[in-house]
PDB file of C-alpha atoms in Angstrom:
ATOM      1  CA  UNK A  18      55.783 140.716 136.160  1.00  0.00           C
ATOM      2  CA  UNK A  19      58.056 139.536 138.985  1.00  0.00           C
ATOM      3  CA  UNK A  20      57.759 141.381 142.279  1.00  0.00           C
ATOM      4  CA  UNK A  21      60.516 142.161 144.737  1.00  0.00           C
ATOM      5  CA  UNK A  22      60.554 144.245 147.873  1.00  0.00           C
ATOM      6  CA  UNK A  23      62.295 146.505 148.330  1.00  0.00           C
ATOM      7  CA  UNK A  24      63.743 147.409 144.960  1.00  0.00           C
ATOM      8  CA  UNK A  25      67.143 149.039 145.556  1.00  0.00           C
ATOM      9  CA  UNK A  26      67.994 151.916 143.248  1.00  0.00           C
ATOM     10  CA  UNK A  27      71.317 152.603 141.569  1.00  0.00           C
ATOM     11  CA  UNK A  28      73.531 154.552 143.940  1.00  0.00           C
ATOM     12  CA  UNK A  29      71.351 153.805 146.964  1.00  0.00           C
ATOM     13  CA  UNK A  30      73.243 153.206 150.179  1.00  0.00           C
ATOM     14  CA  UNK A  31      72.966 149.598 151.385  1.00  0.00           C
ATOM     15  CA  UNK A  32      72.212 149.489 155.091  1.00  0.00           C
ATOM     16  CA  UNK A  33      71.677 146.615 157.477  1.00  0.00           C
ATOM     17  CA  UNK A  34      68.014 147.587 157.722  1.00  0.00           C
ATOM     18  CA  UNK A  35      67.592 147.515 153.926  1.00  0.00           C
ATOM     19  CA  UNK A  36      69.301 144.133 153.645  1.00  0.00           C
ATOM     20  CA  UNK A  37      67.169 142.694 156.505  1.00  0.00           C
ATOM     21  CA  UNK A  38      63.981 143.858 154.760  1.00  0.00           C
ATOM     22  CA  UNK A  39      64.958 141.719 151.734  1.00  0.00           C
ATOM     23  CA  UNK A  40      65.212 138.510 153.751  1.00  0.00           C
ATOM     24  CA  UNK A  41      62.295 136.225 154.617  1.00  0.00           C
ATOM     25  CA  UNK A  42      60.934 136.452 158.132  1.00  0.00           C
ATOM     26  CA  UNK A  43      60.845 132.937 159.627  1.00  0.00           C
ATOM     27  CA  UNK A  44      58.361 132.226 162.416  1.00  0.00           C
ATOM     28  CA  UNK A  45      59.491 129.043 164.216  1.00  0.00           C
ATOM     29  CA  UNK A  46      57.969 127.315 167.217  1.00  0.00           C
ATOM     30  CA  UNK A  47      60.582 127.169 169.957  1.00  0.00           C
ATOM     31  CA  UNK A  48      58.464 124.952 172.208  1.00  0.00           C
ATOM     32  CA  UNK A  49      55.478 122.625 171.980  1.00  0.00           C
ATOM     33  CA  UNK A  50      52.026 124.112 172.552  1.00  0.00           C
ATOM     34  CA  UNK A  51      49.257 121.816 173.733  1.00  0.00           C
ATOM     35  CA  UNK A  52      45.583 122.768 173.883  1.00  0.00           C
ATOM     36  CA  UNK A  53      43.211 120.388 175.672  1.00  0.00           C
ATOM     37  CA  UNK A  54      39.423 120.744 175.904  1.00  0.00           C
ATOM     38  CA  UNK A  55      38.994 123.842 173.727  1.00  0.00           C
ATOM     39  CA  UNK A  56      37.363 124.563 170.371  1.00  0.00           C
ATOM     40  CA  UNK A  57      38.087 128.299 170.498  1.00  0.00           C
ATOM     41  CA  UNK A  58      40.844 129.107 168.019  1.00  0.00           C
ATOM     42  CA  UNK A  59      43.672 131.201 169.453  1.00  0.00           C
ATOM     43  CA  UNK A  60      46.751 132.593 167.727  1.00  0.00           C
ATOM     44  CA  UNK A  61      49.791 130.392 168.278  1.00  0.00           C
ATOM     45  CA  UNK A  62      52.319 132.153 170.542  1.00  0.00           C
ATOM     46  CA  UNK A  63      55.186 131.496 168.073  1.00  0.00           C
ATOM     47  CA  UNK A  64      53.561 131.588 164.622  1.00  0.00           C
ATOM     48  CA  UNK A  65      52.565 135.252 164.381  1.00  0.00           C
ATOM     49  CA  UNK A  66      54.059 138.604 163.378  1.00  0.00           C
ATOM     50  CA  UNK A  67      53.121 142.267 162.848  1.00  0.00           C
ATOM     51  CA  UNK A  68      52.220 142.758 159.189  1.00  0.00           C
ATOM     52  CA  UNK A  69      52.901 146.180 157.727  1.00  0.00           C
ATOM     53  CA  UNK A  70      50.136 148.324 156.195  1.00  0.00           C
ATOM     54  CA  UNK A  71      49.831 148.129 152.387  1.00  0.00           C
ATOM     55  CA  UNK A  72      52.315 145.244 152.191  1.00  0.00           C
ATOM     56  CA  UNK A  73      52.026 142.022 150.175  1.00  0.00           C
ATOM     57  CA  UNK A  74      53.524 138.771 151.490  1.00  0.00           C
ATOM     58  CA  UNK A  75      53.998 135.300 150.019  1.00  0.00           C
ATOM     59  CA  UNK A  76      54.457 132.573 152.607  1.00  0.00           C
ATOM     60  CA  UNK A  77      54.866 128.853 153.150  1.00  0.00           C
ATOM     61  CA  UNK A  78      55.449 126.564 156.083  1.00  0.00           C
ATOM     62  CA  UNK A  79      55.262 123.207 157.770  1.00  0.00           C
ATOM     63  CA  UNK A  80      53.340 122.416 160.944  1.00  0.00           C
ATOM     64  CA  UNK A  81      53.812 119.164 162.875  1.00  0.00           C
ATOM     65  CA  UNK A  82      50.997 118.156 165.214  1.00  0.00           C
ATOM     66  CA  UNK A  83      49.196 115.329 166.929  1.00  0.00           C
ATOM     67  CA  UNK A  84      46.169 114.837 169.094  1.00  0.00           C
ATOM     68  CA  UNK A  85      43.274 112.560 169.949  1.00  0.00           C
ATOM     69  CA  UNK A  86      41.394 111.021 167.035  1.00  0.00           C
ATOM     70  CA  UNK A  87      38.147 112.449 168.386  1.00  0.00           C
ATOM     71  CA  UNK A  88      39.641 115.949 168.784  1.00  0.00           C
ATOM     72  CA  UNK A  89      41.049 116.733 165.335  1.00  0.00           C
ATOM     73  CA  UNK A  90      42.569 120.154 164.571  1.00  0.00           C
ATOM     74  CA  UNK A  91      41.078 123.428 163.328  1.00  0.00           C
ATOM     75  CA  UNK A  92      43.519 125.734 161.512  1.00  0.00           C
ATOM     76  CA  UNK A  93      42.690 129.348 160.668  1.00  0.00           C
ATOM     77  CA  UNK A  94      44.601 132.602 160.335  1.00  0.00           C
ATOM     78  CA  UNK A  95      44.044 136.030 161.826  1.00  0.00           C
ATOM     79  CA  UNK A  96      44.873 139.050 159.683  1.00  0.00           C
ATOM     80  CA  UNK A  97      44.715 142.827 160.026  1.00  0.00           C
ATOM     81  CA  UNK A  98      41.390 144.478 159.172  1.00  0.00           C
ATOM     82  CA  UNK A  99      41.043 145.000 155.420  1.00  0.00           C
ATOM     83  CA  UNK A 100      43.442 142.195 154.463  1.00  0.00           C
ATOM     84  CA  UNK A 101      42.913 139.901 151.496  1.00  0.00           C
ATOM     85  CA  UNK A 102      44.642 136.785 150.242  1.00  0.00           C
ATOM     86  CA  UNK A 103      44.287 133.040 150.337  1.00  0.00           C
ATOM     87  CA  UNK A 104      45.947 129.962 151.761  1.00  0.00           C
ATOM     88  CA  UNK A 105      46.005 126.229 151.323  1.00  0.00           C
ATOM     89  CA  UNK A 106      47.101 123.292 153.384  1.00  0.00           C
ATOM     90  CA  UNK A 107      47.956 119.776 152.281  1.00  0.00           C
ATOM     91  CA  UNK A 108      47.195 117.383 155.122  1.00  0.00           C
ATOM     92  CA  UNK A 109      45.014 114.561 156.362  1.00  0.00           C
ATOM     93  CA  UNK A 110      41.316 115.335 156.159  1.00  0.00           C
ATOM     94  CA  UNK A 111      39.156 114.854 159.209  1.00  0.00           C
ATOM     95  CA  UNK A 112      37.316 111.822 157.789  1.00  0.00           C
ATOM     96  CA  UNK A 113      39.116 108.492 157.716  1.00  0.00           C
ATOM     97  CA  UNK A 114      38.240 106.324 154.744  1.00  0.00           C
ATOM     98  CA  UNK A 115      38.045 102.612 155.581  1.00  0.00           C
ATOM     99  CA  UNK A 116      38.670  99.530 153.476  1.00  0.00           C
ATOM    100  CA  UNK A 117      34.917  99.086 152.948  1.00  0.00           C
ATOM    101  CA  UNK A 118      34.349 102.701 151.861  1.00  0.00           C
ATOM    102  CA  UNK A 119      33.742 103.623 148.256  1.00  0.00           C
ATOM    103  CA  UNK A 120      36.164 104.566 146.906  1.00  0.00           C
ATOM    104  CA  UNK A 121      38.827 102.809 148.942  1.00  0.00           C
ATOM    105  CA  UNK A 122      42.037 104.729 149.498  1.00  0.00           C
ATOM    106  CA  UNK A 123      45.252 102.950 150.345  1.00  0.00           C
ATOM    107  CA  UNK A 124      47.734 104.566 152.706  1.00  0.00           C
ATOM    108  CA  UNK A 125      50.425 101.928 152.290  1.00  0.00           C
ATOM    109  CA  UNK A 126      50.748  98.264 151.419  1.00  0.00           C
ATOM    110  CA  UNK A 127      50.303  97.010 154.975  1.00  0.00           C
ATOM    111  CA  UNK A 128      46.692  98.070 155.363  1.00  0.00           C
ATOM    112  CA  UNK A 129      43.757  98.826 153.112  1.00  0.00           C
ATOM    113  CA  UNK A 130      42.628 102.211 154.319  1.00  0.00           C
ATOM    114  CA  UNK A 131      43.710 105.788 154.030  1.00  0.00           C
ATOM    115  CA  UNK A 132      42.822 109.385 154.623  1.00  0.00           C
ATOM    116  CA  UNK A 133      41.277 112.020 152.441  1.00  0.00           C
ATOM    117  CA  UNK A 134      43.739 114.853 151.844  1.00  0.00           C
ATOM    118  CA  UNK A 135      42.464 118.433 152.077  1.00  0.00           C
ATOM    119  CA  UNK A 136      43.757 120.678 149.327  1.00  0.00           C
ATOM    120  CA  UNK A 137      41.202 123.522 149.117  1.00  0.00           C
ATOM    121  CA  UNK A 138      42.103 127.141 148.511  1.00  0.00           C
ATOM    122  CA  UNK A 139      40.781 129.210 151.406  1.00  0.00           C
ATOM    123  CA  UNK A 140      40.079 132.867 152.042  1.00  0.00           C
ATOM    124  CA  UNK A 141      42.743 134.590 154.173  1.00  0.00           C
ATOM    125  CA  UNK A 142      40.906 134.000 157.492  1.00  0.00           C
ATOM    126  CA  UNK A 143      38.806 130.920 156.633  1.00  0.00           C
ATOM    127  CA  UNK A 144      39.269 127.848 158.829  1.00  0.00           C
ATOM    128  CA  UNK A 145      39.817 124.207 157.849  1.00  0.00           C
ATOM    129  CA  UNK A 146      39.684 121.039 159.926  1.00  0.00           C
ATOM    130  CA  UNK A 147      42.415 118.391 159.738  1.00  0.00           C
ATOM    131  CA  UNK A 148      42.418 114.893 161.192  1.00  0.00           C
ATOM    132  CA  UNK A 149      44.378 113.390 164.078  1.00  0.00           C
ATOM    133  CA  UNK A 150      45.412 109.755 164.491  1.00  0.00           C
ATOM    134  CA  UNK A 151      45.645 109.733 168.287  1.00  0.00           C
ATOM    135  CA  UNK A 152      48.278 111.162 170.624  1.00  0.00           C
ATOM    136  CA  UNK A 153      51.750 109.919 169.735  1.00  0.00           C
ATOM    137  CA  UNK A 154      50.994 109.640 166.002  1.00  0.00           C
ATOM    138  CA  UNK A 155      52.422 112.849 164.559  1.00  0.00           C
ATOM    139  CA  UNK A 156      51.101 114.342 161.340  1.00  0.00           C
ATOM    140  CA  UNK A 157      52.028 117.443 159.386  1.00  0.00           C
ATOM    141  CA  UNK A 158      50.478 120.166 157.246  1.00  0.00           C
ATOM    142  CA  UNK A 159      52.251 121.818 154.324  1.00  0.00           C
ATOM    143  CA  UNK A 160      50.975 125.402 154.174  1.00  0.00           C
ATOM    144  CA  UNK A 161      51.291 128.225 151.658  1.00  0.00           C
ATOM    145  CA  UNK A 162      49.501 131.400 150.773  1.00  0.00           C
ATOM    146  CA  UNK A 163      49.456 135.107 150.112  1.00  0.00           C
ATOM    147  CA  UNK A 164      48.563 138.049 152.309  1.00  0.00           C
ATOM    148  CA  UNK A 165      47.666 141.505 150.988  1.00  0.00           C
ATOM    149  CA  UNK A 166      47.417 143.917 153.899  1.00  0.00           C
ATOM    150  CA  UNK A 167      45.147 146.933 153.550  1.00  0.00           C
ATOM    151  CA  UNK A 168      45.663 150.357 155.119  1.00  0.00           C
ATOM    152  CA  UNK A 169      45.726 148.905 158.648  1.00  0.00           C
ATOM    153  CA  UNK A 170      48.821 147.159 160.014  1.00  0.00           C
ATOM    154  CA  UNK A 171      48.371 144.416 162.590  1.00  0.00           C
ATOM    155  CA  UNK A 172      48.883 140.836 163.688  1.00  0.00           C
ATOM    156  CA  UNK A 173      48.883 137.989 161.180  1.00  0.00           C
ATOM    157  CA  UNK A 174      49.155 134.516 162.606  1.00  0.00           C
ATOM    158  CA  UNK A 175      48.145 130.881 162.660  1.00  0.00           C
ATOM    159  CA  UNK A 176      45.153 130.396 164.934  1.00  0.00           C
ATOM    160  CA  UNK A 177      44.169 126.902 166.003  1.00  0.00           C
ATOM    161  CA  UNK A 178      42.217 124.670 168.421  1.00  0.00           C
ATOM    162  CA  UNK A 179      40.598 121.266 168.622  1.00  0.00           C
ATOM    163  CA  UNK A 180      37.641 120.663 166.323  1.00  0.00           C
ATOM    164  CA  UNK A 181      35.846 118.712 169.047  1.00  0.00           C
ATOM    165  CA  UNK A 182      36.665 119.376 172.696  1.00  0.00           C
ATOM    166  CA  UNK A 183      38.713 116.532 174.167  1.00  0.00           C
ATOM    167  CA  UNK A 184      40.556 116.259 177.493  1.00  0.00           C
ATOM    168  CA  UNK A 185      43.648 114.939 175.675  1.00  0.00           C
ATOM    169  CA  UNK A 186      45.562 117.890 174.225  1.00  0.00           C
ATOM    170  CA  UNK A 187      46.094 118.531 170.555  1.00  0.00           C
ATOM    171  CA  UNK A 188      49.705 119.754 170.239  1.00  0.00           C
ATOM    172  CA  UNK A 189      51.668 121.818 167.709  1.00  0.00           C
ATOM    173  CA  UNK A 190      55.319 120.849 167.981  1.00  0.00           C
ATOM    174  CA  UNK A 191      58.636 122.662 168.244  1.00  0.00           C
ATOM    175  CA  UNK A 192      60.299 123.513 164.904  1.00  0.00           C
ATOM    176  CA  UNK A 193      57.012 123.967 163.049  1.00  0.00           C
ATOM    177  CA  UNK A 194      57.535 127.119 160.991  1.00  0.00           C
ATOM    178  CA  UNK A 195      56.127 129.678 158.574  1.00  0.00           C
ATOM    179  CA  UNK A 196      58.403 131.698 156.301  1.00  0.00           C
ATOM    180  CA  UNK A 197      57.038 135.125 155.283  1.00  0.00           C
ATOM    181  CA  UNK A 198      58.550 137.008 152.325  1.00  0.00           C
ATOM    182  CA  UNK A 199      57.429 140.549 151.648  1.00  0.00           C
ATOM    183  CA  UNK A 200      57.086 140.949 147.876  1.00  0.00           C
ATOM    184  CA  UNK A 201      55.448 144.390 147.554  1.00  0.00           C
TER     185      UNK A 201
END
């Protein structure tokens, strides 16, 4: 059965607040955030919001990043206590597959190597590691998921750091975004 939130009733007065609650909430990075020499995940200053108690959200987004090959990127999410849900990201895995590996993956026709793509379904706060190609070689992650908040409201957000501490910063770039739609 399709879900919508809120469900206006016949004769109900339409207010600005009611109409706003029907629109997706878009979290967009308004500046780059670089994190050098840290493996402690921290909520991104732009990609977070206050989730309401007993609410259900569907979300998707796109995150552009780069960093040192040796640093990689850990992505996780924080959620209010008692929350459930899952998420997935489609992006470069942290292991590069070379032309002599079995099986061989091909990225394009100019070279005979490629990258494993991570596509797992993850618990609402489980982390995943994604690869980097070196500073100046931007990559992206397509994200989507669901969030079912329990009786406790609180912060939901993308939390991230380097997988391996490196003096060269791993950076999440301006205009990365997550769009949250409350559905129940």
